Short mmCIF file of C-alpha atoms in Angstrom, two decimals:
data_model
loop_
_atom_site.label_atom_id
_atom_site.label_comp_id
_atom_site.label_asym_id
_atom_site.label_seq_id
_atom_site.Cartn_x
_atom_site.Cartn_y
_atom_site.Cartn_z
CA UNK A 19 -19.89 18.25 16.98
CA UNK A 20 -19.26 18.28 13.56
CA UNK A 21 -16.24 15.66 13.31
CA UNK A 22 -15.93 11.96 15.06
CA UNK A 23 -13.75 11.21 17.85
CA UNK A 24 -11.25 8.60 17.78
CA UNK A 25 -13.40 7.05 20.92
CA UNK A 26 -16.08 6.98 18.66
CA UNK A 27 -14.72 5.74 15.52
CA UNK A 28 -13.26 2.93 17.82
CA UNK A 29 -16.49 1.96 19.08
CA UNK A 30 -18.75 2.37 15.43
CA UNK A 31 -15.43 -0.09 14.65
CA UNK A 32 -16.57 -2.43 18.02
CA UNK A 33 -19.82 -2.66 16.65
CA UNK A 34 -19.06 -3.76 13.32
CA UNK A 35 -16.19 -6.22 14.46
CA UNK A 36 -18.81 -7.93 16.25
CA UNK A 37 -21.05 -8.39 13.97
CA UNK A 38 -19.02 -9.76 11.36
CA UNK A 39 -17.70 -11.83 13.73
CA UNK A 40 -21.27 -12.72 14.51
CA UNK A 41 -21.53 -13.62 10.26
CA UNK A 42 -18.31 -15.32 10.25
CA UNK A 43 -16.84 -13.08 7.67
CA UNK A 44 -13.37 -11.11 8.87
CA UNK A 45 -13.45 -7.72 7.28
CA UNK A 46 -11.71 -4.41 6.65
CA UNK A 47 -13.51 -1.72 8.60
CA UNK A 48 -12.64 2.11 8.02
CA UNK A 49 -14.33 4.89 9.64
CA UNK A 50 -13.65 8.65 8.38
CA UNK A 51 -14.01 11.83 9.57
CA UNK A 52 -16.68 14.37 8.05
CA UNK A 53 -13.90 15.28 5.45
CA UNK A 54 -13.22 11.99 4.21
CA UNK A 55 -9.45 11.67 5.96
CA UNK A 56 -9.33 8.46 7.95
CA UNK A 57 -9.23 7.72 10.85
CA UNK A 58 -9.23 4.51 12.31
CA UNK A 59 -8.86 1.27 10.59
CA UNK A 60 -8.82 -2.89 11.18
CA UNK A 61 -8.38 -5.78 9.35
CA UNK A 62 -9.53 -8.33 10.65
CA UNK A 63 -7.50 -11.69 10.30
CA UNK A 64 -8.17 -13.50 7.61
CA UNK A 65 -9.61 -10.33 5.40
CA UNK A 66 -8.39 -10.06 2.28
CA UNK A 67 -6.39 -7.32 1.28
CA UNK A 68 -7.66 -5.76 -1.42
CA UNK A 69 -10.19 -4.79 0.48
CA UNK A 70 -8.37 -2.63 2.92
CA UNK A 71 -8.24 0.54 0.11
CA UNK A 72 -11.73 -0.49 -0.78
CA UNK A 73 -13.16 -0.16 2.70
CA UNK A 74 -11.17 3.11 2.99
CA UNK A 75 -12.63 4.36 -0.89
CA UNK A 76 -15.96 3.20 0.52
CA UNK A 77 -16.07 5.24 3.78
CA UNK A 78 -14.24 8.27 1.82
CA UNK A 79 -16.88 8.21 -1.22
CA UNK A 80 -19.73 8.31 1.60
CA UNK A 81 -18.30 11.62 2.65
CA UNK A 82 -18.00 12.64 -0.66
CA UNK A 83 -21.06 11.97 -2.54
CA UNK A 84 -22.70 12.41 0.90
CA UNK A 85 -24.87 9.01 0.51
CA UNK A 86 -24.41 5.18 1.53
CA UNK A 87 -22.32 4.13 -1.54
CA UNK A 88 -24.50 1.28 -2.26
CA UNK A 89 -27.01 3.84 -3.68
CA UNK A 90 -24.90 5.27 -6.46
CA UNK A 91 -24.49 1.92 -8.23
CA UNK A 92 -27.34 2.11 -10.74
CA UNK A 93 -26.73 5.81 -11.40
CA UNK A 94 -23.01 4.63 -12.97
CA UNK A 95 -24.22 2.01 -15.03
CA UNK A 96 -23.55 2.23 -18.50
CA UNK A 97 -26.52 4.45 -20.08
CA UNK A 98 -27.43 5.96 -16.74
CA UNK A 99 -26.94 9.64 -15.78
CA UNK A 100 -23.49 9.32 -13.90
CA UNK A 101 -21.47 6.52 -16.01
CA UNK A 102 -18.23 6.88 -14.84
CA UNK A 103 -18.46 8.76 -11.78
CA UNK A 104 -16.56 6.16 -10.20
CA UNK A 105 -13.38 7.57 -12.00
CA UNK A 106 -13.35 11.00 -10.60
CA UNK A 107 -12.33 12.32 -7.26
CA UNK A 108 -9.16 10.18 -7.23
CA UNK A 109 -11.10 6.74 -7.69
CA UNK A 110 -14.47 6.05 -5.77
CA UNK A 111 -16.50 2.71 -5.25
CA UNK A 112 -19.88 2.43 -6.16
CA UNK A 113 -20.95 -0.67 -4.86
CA UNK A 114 -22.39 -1.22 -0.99
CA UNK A 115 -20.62 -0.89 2.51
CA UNK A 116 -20.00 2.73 2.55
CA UNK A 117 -22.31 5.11 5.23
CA UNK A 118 -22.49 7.98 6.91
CA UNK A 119 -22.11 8.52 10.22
CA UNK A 120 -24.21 10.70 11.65
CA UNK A 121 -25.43 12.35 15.09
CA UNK A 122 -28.48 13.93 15.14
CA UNK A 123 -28.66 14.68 11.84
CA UNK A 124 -25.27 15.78 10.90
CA UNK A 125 -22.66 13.99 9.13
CA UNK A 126 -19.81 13.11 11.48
CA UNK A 127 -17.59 10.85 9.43
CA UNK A 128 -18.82 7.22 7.19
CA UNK A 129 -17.72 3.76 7.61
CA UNK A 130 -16.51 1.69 4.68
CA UNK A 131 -16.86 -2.36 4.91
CA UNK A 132 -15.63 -4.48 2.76
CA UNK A 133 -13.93 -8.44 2.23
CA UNK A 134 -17.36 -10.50 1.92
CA UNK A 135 -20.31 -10.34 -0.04
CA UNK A 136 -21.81 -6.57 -0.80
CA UNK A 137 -25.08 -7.28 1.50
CA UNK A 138 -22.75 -8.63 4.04
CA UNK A 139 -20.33 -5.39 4.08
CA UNK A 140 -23.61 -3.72 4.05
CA UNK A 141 -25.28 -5.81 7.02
CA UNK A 142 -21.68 -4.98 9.43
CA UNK A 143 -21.23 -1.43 8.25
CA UNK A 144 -24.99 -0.79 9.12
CA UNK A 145 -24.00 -2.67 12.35
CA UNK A 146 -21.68 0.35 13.17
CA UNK A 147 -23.78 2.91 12.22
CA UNK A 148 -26.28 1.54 14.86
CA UNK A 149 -23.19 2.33 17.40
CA UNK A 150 -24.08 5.42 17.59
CA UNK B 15 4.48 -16.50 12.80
CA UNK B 16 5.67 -14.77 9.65
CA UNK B 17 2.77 -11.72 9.69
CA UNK B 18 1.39 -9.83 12.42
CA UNK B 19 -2.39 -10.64 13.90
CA UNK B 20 -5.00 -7.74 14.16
CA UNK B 21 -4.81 -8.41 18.00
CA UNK B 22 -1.04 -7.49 18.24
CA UNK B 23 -1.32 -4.77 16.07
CA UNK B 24 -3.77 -2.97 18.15
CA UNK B 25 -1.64 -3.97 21.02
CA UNK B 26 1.18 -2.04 19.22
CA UNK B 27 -0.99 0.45 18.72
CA UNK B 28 -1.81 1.06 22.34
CA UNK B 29 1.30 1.31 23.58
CA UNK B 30 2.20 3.25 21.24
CA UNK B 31 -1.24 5.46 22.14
CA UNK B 32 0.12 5.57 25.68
CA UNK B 33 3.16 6.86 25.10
CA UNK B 34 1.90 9.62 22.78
CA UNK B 35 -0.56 10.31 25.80
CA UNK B 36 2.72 10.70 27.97
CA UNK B 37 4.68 13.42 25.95
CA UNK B 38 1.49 15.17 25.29
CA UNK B 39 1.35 14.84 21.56
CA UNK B 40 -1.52 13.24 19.37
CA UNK B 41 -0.07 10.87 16.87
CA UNK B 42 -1.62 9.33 13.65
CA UNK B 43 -0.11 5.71 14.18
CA UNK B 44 -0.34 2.70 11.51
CA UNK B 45 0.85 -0.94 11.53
CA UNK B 46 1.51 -2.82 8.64
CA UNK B 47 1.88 -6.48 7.93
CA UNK B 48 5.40 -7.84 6.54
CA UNK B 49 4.37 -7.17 2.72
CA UNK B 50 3.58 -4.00 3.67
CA UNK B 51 -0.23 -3.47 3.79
CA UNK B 52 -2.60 -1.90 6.58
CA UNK B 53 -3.60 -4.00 9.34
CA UNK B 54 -4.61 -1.39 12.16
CA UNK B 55 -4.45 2.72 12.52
CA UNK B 56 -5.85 5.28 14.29
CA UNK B 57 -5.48 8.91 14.51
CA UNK B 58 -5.42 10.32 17.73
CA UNK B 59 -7.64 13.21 17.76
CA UNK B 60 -5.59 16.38 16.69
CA UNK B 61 -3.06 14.70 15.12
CA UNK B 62 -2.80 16.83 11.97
CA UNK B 63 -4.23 15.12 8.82
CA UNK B 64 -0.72 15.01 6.59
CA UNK B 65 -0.01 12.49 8.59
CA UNK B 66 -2.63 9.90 8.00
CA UNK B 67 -0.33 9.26 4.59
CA UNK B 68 3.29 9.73 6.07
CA UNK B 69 2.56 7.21 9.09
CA UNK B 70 1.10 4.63 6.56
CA UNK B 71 4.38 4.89 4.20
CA UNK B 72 6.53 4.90 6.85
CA UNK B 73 5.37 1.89 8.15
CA UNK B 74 5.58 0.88 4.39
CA UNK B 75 8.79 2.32 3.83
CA UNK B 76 10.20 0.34 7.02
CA UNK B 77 9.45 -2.95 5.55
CA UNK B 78 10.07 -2.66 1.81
CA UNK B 79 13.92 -0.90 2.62
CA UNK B 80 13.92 -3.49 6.20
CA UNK B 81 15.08 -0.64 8.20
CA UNK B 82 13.54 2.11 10.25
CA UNK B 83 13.06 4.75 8.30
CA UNK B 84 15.43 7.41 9.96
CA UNK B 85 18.32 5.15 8.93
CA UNK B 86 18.22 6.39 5.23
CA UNK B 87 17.86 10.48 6.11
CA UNK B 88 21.61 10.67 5.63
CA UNK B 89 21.95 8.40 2.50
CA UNK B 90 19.08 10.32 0.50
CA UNK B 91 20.64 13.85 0.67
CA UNK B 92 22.14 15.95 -1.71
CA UNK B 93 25.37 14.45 -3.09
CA UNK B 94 24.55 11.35 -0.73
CA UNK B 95 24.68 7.84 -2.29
CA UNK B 96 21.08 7.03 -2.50
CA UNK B 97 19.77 10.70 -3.59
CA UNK B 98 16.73 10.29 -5.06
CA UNK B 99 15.68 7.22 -3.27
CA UNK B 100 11.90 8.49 -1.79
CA UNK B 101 10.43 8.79 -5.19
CA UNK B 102 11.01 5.27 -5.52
CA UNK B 103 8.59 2.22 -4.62
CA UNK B 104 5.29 4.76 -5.06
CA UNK B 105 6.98 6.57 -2.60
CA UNK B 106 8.84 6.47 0.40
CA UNK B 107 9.31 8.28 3.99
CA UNK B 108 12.93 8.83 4.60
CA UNK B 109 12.40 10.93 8.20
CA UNK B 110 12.35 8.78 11.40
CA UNK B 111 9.09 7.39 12.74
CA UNK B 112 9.00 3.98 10.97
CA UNK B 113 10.28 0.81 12.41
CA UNK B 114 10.24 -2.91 11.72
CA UNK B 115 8.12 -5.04 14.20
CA UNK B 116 10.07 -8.80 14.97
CA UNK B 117 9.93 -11.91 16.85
CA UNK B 118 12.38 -13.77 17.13
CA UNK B 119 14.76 -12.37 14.67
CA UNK B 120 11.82 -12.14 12.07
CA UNK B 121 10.02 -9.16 10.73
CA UNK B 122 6.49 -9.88 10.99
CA UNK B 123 5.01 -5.66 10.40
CA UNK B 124 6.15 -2.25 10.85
CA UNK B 125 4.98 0.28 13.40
CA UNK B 126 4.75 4.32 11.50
CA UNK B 127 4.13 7.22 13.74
CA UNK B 128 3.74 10.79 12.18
CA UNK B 129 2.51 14.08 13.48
CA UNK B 130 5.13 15.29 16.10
CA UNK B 131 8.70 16.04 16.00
CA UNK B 132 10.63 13.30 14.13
CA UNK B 133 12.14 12.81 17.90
CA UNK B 134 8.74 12.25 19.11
CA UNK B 135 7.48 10.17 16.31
CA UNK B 136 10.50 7.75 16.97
CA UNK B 137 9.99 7.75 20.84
CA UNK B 138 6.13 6.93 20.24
CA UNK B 139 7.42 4.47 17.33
CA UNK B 140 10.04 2.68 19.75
CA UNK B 141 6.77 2.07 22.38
CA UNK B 142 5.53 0.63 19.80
CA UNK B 143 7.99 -2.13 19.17
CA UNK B 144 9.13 -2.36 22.68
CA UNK B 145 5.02 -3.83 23.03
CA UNK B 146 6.08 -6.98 21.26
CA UNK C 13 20.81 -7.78 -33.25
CA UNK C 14 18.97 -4.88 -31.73
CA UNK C 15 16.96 -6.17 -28.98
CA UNK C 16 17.75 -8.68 -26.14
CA UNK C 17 16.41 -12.10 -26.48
CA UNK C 18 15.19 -14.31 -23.16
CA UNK C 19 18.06 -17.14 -23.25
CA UNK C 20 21.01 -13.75 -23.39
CA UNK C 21 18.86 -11.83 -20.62
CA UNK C 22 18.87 -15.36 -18.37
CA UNK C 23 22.77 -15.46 -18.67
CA UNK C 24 22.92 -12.09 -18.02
CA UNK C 25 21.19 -12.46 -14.88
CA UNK C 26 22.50 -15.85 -13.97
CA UNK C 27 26.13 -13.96 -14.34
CA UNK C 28 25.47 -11.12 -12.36
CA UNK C 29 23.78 -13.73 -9.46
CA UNK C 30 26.71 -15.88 -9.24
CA UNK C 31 28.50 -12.54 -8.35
CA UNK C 32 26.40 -11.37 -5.73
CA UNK C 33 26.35 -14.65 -4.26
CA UNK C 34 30.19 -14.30 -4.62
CA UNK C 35 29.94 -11.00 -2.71
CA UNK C 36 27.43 -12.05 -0.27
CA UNK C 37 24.88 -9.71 -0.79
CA UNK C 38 21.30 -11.08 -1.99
CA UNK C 39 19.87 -9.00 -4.67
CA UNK C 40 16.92 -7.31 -7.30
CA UNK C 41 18.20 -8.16 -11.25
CA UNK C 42 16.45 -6.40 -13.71
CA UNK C 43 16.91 -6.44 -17.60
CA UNK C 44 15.33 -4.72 -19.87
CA UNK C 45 15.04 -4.57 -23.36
CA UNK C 46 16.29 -1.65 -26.09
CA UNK C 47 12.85 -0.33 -25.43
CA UNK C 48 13.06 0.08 -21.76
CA UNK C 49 10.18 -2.76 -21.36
CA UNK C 50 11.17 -6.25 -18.82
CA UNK C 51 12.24 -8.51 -20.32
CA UNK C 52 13.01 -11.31 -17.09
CA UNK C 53 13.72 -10.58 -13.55
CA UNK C 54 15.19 -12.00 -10.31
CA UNK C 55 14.83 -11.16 -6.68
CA UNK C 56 17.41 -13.32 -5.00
CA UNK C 57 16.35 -14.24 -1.13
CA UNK C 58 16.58 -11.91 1.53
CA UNK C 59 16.92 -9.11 -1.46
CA UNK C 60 15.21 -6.05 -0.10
CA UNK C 61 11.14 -5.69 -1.68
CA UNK C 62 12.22 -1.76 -2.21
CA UNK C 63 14.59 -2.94 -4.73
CA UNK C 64 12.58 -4.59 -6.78
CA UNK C 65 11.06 -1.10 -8.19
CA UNK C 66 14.35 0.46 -8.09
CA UNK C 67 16.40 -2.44 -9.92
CA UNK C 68 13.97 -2.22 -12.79
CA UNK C 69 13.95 1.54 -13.02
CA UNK C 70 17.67 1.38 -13.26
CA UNK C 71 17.65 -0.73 -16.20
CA UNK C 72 14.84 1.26 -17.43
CA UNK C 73 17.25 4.63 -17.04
CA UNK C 74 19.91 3.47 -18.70
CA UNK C 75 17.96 2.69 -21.73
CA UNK C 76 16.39 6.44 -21.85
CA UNK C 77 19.60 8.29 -20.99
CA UNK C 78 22.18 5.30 -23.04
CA UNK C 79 24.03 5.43 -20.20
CA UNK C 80 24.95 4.18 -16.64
CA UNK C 81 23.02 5.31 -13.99
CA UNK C 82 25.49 6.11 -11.81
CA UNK C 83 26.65 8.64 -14.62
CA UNK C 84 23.49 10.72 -13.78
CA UNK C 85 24.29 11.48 -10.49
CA UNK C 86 26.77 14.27 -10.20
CA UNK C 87 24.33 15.91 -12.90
CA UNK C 88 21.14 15.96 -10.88
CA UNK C 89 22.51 18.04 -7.63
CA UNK C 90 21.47 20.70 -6.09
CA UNK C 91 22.90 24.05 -8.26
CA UNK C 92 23.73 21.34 -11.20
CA UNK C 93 22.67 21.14 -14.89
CA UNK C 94 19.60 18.55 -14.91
CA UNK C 95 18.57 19.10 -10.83
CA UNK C 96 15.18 17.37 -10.56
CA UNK C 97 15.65 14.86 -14.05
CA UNK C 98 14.44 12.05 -11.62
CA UNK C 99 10.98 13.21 -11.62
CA UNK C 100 10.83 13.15 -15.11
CA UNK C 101 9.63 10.11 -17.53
CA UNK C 102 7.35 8.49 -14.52
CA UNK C 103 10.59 8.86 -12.02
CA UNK C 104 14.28 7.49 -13.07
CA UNK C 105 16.82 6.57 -10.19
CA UNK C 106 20.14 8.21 -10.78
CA UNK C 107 22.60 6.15 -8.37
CA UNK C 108 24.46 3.09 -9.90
CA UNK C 109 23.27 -0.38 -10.69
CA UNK C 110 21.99 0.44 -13.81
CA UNK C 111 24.20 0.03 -17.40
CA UNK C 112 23.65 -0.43 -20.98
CA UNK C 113 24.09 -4.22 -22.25
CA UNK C 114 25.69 -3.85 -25.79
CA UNK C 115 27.25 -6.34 -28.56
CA UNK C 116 29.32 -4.92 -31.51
CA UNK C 117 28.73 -1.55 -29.73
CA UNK C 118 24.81 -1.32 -30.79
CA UNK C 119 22.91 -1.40 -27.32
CA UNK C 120 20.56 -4.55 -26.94
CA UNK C 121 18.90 -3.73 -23.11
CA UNK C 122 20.22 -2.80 -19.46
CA UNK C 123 20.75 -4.38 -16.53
CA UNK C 124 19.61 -2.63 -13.34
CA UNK C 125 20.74 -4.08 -10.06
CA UNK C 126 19.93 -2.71 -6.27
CA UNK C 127 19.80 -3.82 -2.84
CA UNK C 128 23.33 -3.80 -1.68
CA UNK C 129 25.55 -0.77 -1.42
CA UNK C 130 25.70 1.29 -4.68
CA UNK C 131 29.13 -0.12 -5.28
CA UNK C 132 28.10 -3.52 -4.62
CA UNK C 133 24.77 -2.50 -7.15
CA UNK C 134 27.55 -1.50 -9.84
CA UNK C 135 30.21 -4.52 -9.49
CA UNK C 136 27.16 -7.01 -9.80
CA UNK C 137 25.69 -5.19 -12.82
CA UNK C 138 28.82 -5.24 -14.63
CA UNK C 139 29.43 -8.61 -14.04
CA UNK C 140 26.15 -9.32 -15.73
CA UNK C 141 27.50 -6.62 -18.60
CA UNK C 142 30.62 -8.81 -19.08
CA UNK C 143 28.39 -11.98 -19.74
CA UNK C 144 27.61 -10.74 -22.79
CA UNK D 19 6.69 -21.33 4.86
CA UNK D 20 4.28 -18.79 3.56
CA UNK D 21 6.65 -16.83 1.04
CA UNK D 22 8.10 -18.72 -2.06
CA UNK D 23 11.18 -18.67 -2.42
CA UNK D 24 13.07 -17.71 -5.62
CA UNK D 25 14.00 -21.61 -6.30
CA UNK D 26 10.35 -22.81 -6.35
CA UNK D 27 9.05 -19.04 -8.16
CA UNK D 28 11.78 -20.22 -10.84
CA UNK D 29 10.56 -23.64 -11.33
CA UNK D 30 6.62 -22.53 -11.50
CA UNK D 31 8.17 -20.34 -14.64
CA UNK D 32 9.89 -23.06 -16.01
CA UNK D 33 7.06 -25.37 -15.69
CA UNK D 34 4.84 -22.59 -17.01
CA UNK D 35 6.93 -21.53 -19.76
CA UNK D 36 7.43 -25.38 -20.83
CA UNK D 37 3.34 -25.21 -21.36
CA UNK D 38 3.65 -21.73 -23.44
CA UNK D 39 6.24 -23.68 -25.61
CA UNK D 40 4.24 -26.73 -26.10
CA UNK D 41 1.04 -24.48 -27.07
CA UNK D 42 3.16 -22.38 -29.74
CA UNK D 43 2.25 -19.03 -27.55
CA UNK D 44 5.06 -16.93 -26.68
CA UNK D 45 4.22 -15.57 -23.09
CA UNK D 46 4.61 -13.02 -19.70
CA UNK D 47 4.71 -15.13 -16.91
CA UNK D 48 5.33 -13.52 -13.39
CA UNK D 49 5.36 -14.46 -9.49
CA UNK D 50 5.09 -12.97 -6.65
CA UNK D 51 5.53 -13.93 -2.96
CA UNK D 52 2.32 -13.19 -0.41
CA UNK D 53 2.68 -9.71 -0.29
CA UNK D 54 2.34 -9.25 -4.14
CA UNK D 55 5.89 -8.42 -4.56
CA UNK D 56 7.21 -9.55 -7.47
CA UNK D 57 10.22 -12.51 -6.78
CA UNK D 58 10.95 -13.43 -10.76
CA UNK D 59 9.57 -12.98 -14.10
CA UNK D 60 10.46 -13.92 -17.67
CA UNK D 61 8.91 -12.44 -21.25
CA UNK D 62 9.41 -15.11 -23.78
CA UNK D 63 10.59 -13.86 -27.34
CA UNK D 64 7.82 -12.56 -29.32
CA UNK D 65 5.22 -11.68 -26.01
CA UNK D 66 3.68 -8.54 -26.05
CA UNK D 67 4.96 -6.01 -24.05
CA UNK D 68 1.35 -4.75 -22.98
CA UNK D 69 1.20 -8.08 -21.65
CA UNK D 70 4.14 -7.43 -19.33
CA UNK D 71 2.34 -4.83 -17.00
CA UNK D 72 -0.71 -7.05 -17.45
CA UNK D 73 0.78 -10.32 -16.01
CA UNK D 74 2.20 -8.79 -13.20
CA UNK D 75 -1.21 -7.29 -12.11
CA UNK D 76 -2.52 -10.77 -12.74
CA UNK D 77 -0.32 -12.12 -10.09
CA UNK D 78 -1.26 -9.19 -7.53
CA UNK D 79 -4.76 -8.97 -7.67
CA UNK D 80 -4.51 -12.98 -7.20
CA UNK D 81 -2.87 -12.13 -3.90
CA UNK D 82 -5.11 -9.16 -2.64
CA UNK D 83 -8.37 -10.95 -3.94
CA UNK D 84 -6.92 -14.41 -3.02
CA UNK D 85 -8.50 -15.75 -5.79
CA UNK D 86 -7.93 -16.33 -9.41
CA UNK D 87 -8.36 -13.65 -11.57
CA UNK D 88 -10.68 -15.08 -13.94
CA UNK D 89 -13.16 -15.54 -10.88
CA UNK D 90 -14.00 -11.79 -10.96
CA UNK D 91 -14.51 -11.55 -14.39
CA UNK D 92 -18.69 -12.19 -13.96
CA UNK D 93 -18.84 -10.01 -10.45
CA UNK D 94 -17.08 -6.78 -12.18
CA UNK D 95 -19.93 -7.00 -15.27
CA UNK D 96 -22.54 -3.68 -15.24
CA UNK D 97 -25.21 -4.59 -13.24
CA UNK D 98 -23.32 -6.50 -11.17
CA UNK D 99 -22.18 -6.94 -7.55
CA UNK D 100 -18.62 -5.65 -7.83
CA UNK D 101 -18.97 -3.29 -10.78
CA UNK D 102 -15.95 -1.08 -10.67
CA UNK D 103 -13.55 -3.18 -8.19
CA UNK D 104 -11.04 -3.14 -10.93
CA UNK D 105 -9.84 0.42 -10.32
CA UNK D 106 -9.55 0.05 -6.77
CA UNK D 107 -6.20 -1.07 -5.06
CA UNK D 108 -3.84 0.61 -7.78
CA UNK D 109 -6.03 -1.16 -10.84
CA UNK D 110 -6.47 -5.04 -10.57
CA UNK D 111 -6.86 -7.27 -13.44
CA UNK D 112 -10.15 -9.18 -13.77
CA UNK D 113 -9.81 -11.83 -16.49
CA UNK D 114 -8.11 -14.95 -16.17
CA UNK D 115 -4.17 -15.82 -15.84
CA UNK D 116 -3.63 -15.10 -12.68
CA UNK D 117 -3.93 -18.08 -9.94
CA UNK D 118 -2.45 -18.08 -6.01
CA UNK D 119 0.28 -20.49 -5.23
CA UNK D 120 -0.56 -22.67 -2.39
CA UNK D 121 1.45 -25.06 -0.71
CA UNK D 122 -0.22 -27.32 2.49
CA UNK D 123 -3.45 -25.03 1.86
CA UNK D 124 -1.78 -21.90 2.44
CA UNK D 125 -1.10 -19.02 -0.41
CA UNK D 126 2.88 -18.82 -0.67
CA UNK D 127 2.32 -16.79 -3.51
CA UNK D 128 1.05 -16.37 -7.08
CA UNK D 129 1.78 -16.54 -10.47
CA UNK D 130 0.36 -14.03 -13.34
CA UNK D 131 0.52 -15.45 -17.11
CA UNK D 132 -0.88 -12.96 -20.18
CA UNK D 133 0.06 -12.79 -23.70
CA UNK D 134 -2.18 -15.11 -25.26
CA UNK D 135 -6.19 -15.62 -24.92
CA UNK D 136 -7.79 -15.74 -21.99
CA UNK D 137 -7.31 -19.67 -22.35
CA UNK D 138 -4.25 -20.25 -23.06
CA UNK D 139 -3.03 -17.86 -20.20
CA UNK D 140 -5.09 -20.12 -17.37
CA UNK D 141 -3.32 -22.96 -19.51
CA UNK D 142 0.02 -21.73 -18.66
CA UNK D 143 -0.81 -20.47 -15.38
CA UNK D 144 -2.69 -23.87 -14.42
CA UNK D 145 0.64 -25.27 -15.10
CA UNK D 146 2.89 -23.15 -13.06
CA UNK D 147 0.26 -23.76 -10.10
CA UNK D 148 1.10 -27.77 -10.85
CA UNK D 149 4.32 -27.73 -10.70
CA UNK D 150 4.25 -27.14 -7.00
#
């Protein structure tokens, strides 16, 4: 298994619905497969809606820097090695709520979280990562 | 109600799912609210990956024209009066497989379905609405 | 006089408005400026939100071609002499709705109208022309 | 309600532009209804025509962030939370001028004002927003 299901994109989605629900903070939640093309999304009422390309740029810049998204932020600061990475590849975001997905060991897909604060996308996408 | 809720989305969504299930054909299926941005999706698995984008603008394309999308194939062609149309907007889908969502006379989302036969992707599409 | 001031553009508009509330048909106003850049806008309610791109990229067309859109249109078919001149100068729309505002025969801006049938587009345009 | 209609957009610009004139500083001033589509919009004589573009992304990224713009300005800094979030969504704008429309508590709308400083566009916004 090398890609996610659509039963199992639904339920890393479960998992993270709940717990934001559980924070009080409605979210956009987008999980994609292992080649960054999406494939199933929510937003949950009340989310704001810039967020739904955000948590799709999120889950899609996991895949493609093959990292949690969160990470790359203080390698694109001005002055560090990557400054303006986040331009490249058709636009990615640098800041946390994008994961991998993965099943014993192998990348199956990442989940991208955003609408609240960073360390609360982070705390719901890490939410669905524990799905599975 | 002027905008769709996540929960009648992903109601949409299922019985649009079921249907697909029926004729035997995975579908990529998105719901939009009634300015036009993502509320729910999901890509049935082996839907074909094209049509991650074409369902989304189709949906899209359904509410910024307020028509299902299959209504403009004929005015878009080739010495038609609206040739030229699809590049308009960002973009639009002018094949059938987008449709308004309404209650009560209002438009409140669009249902887009992409990765069949345009017949198919209207029958799954028409589920879709019938669900409200 | 070579460029279109705010209170002339407002008539403008206001003219061609009174005509498609004449006519019945709610729609996107656009005019532009002898530069191609908006200068004020109208979409009237229950206009379509696809028109509001198209509108101004009529008005915008007429100012890069000095001439009305619908004049493009037999030029831009299949086999014909400038096939595929919509895609060019970040997309132009080559039905009607969109004329050249002139006074004393200099041009001062465009008008770009859409949401109606094209005729419709092109009777409410001109009737913001003839304001002038 | 939750869309404005073209009646109230046009007397937020009024009441907006009545501001610009009393400051001396010539302005863009756009609204848009929930969705972030764009219902009117005026230039006043001598505002830039960067500011045109600029304004109108004001008035978005007020609806997708549902927030003023000027709000993000401190989040979007190197080193800090949101770093990057500009480029997302299409590009937003992240200084100030832009400011949602709300009538009874809920966002009808929004209204995007550039052309001058930072200042004098939340000025002129701040008085579109009163006039509701």
């Amino acid at each position: 298994m090398s890609c996610i299901s659509l039963p199992t994109a639904k339920s890393v989605i479960e998992a993270a619905t709940a717990k934001a629900q559980e924070i009080g903070q409605p979210m956009n939640i987008a999980v994609v497969d292992d080649g960054g093309h999406l494939v199933a999304f929510v937003r949950m009422d009340g989310a704001i809606k810039a967020s739904i390309d955000i948590s799709i740029r999120k889950a899609r810049t996991s895949i493609l820097m093959n990292a949690p998204t969160g990470a790359l932020m203080p390698l694109v600061q001005p002055g560090a090695e990557l400054y303006g990475l986040e331009q490249t590849s058709g636009g990615m975001v640098i800041f946390g709520g994008g994961i991998p997905l993965t099943v014993d060991g192998v990348v199956v897909g990442a989940i991208g979280v955003s609408a609240g604060s960073v360390e609360q996308d982070c705390t719901v996408a890490q939410a669905g990562v524990d799905a599975l």
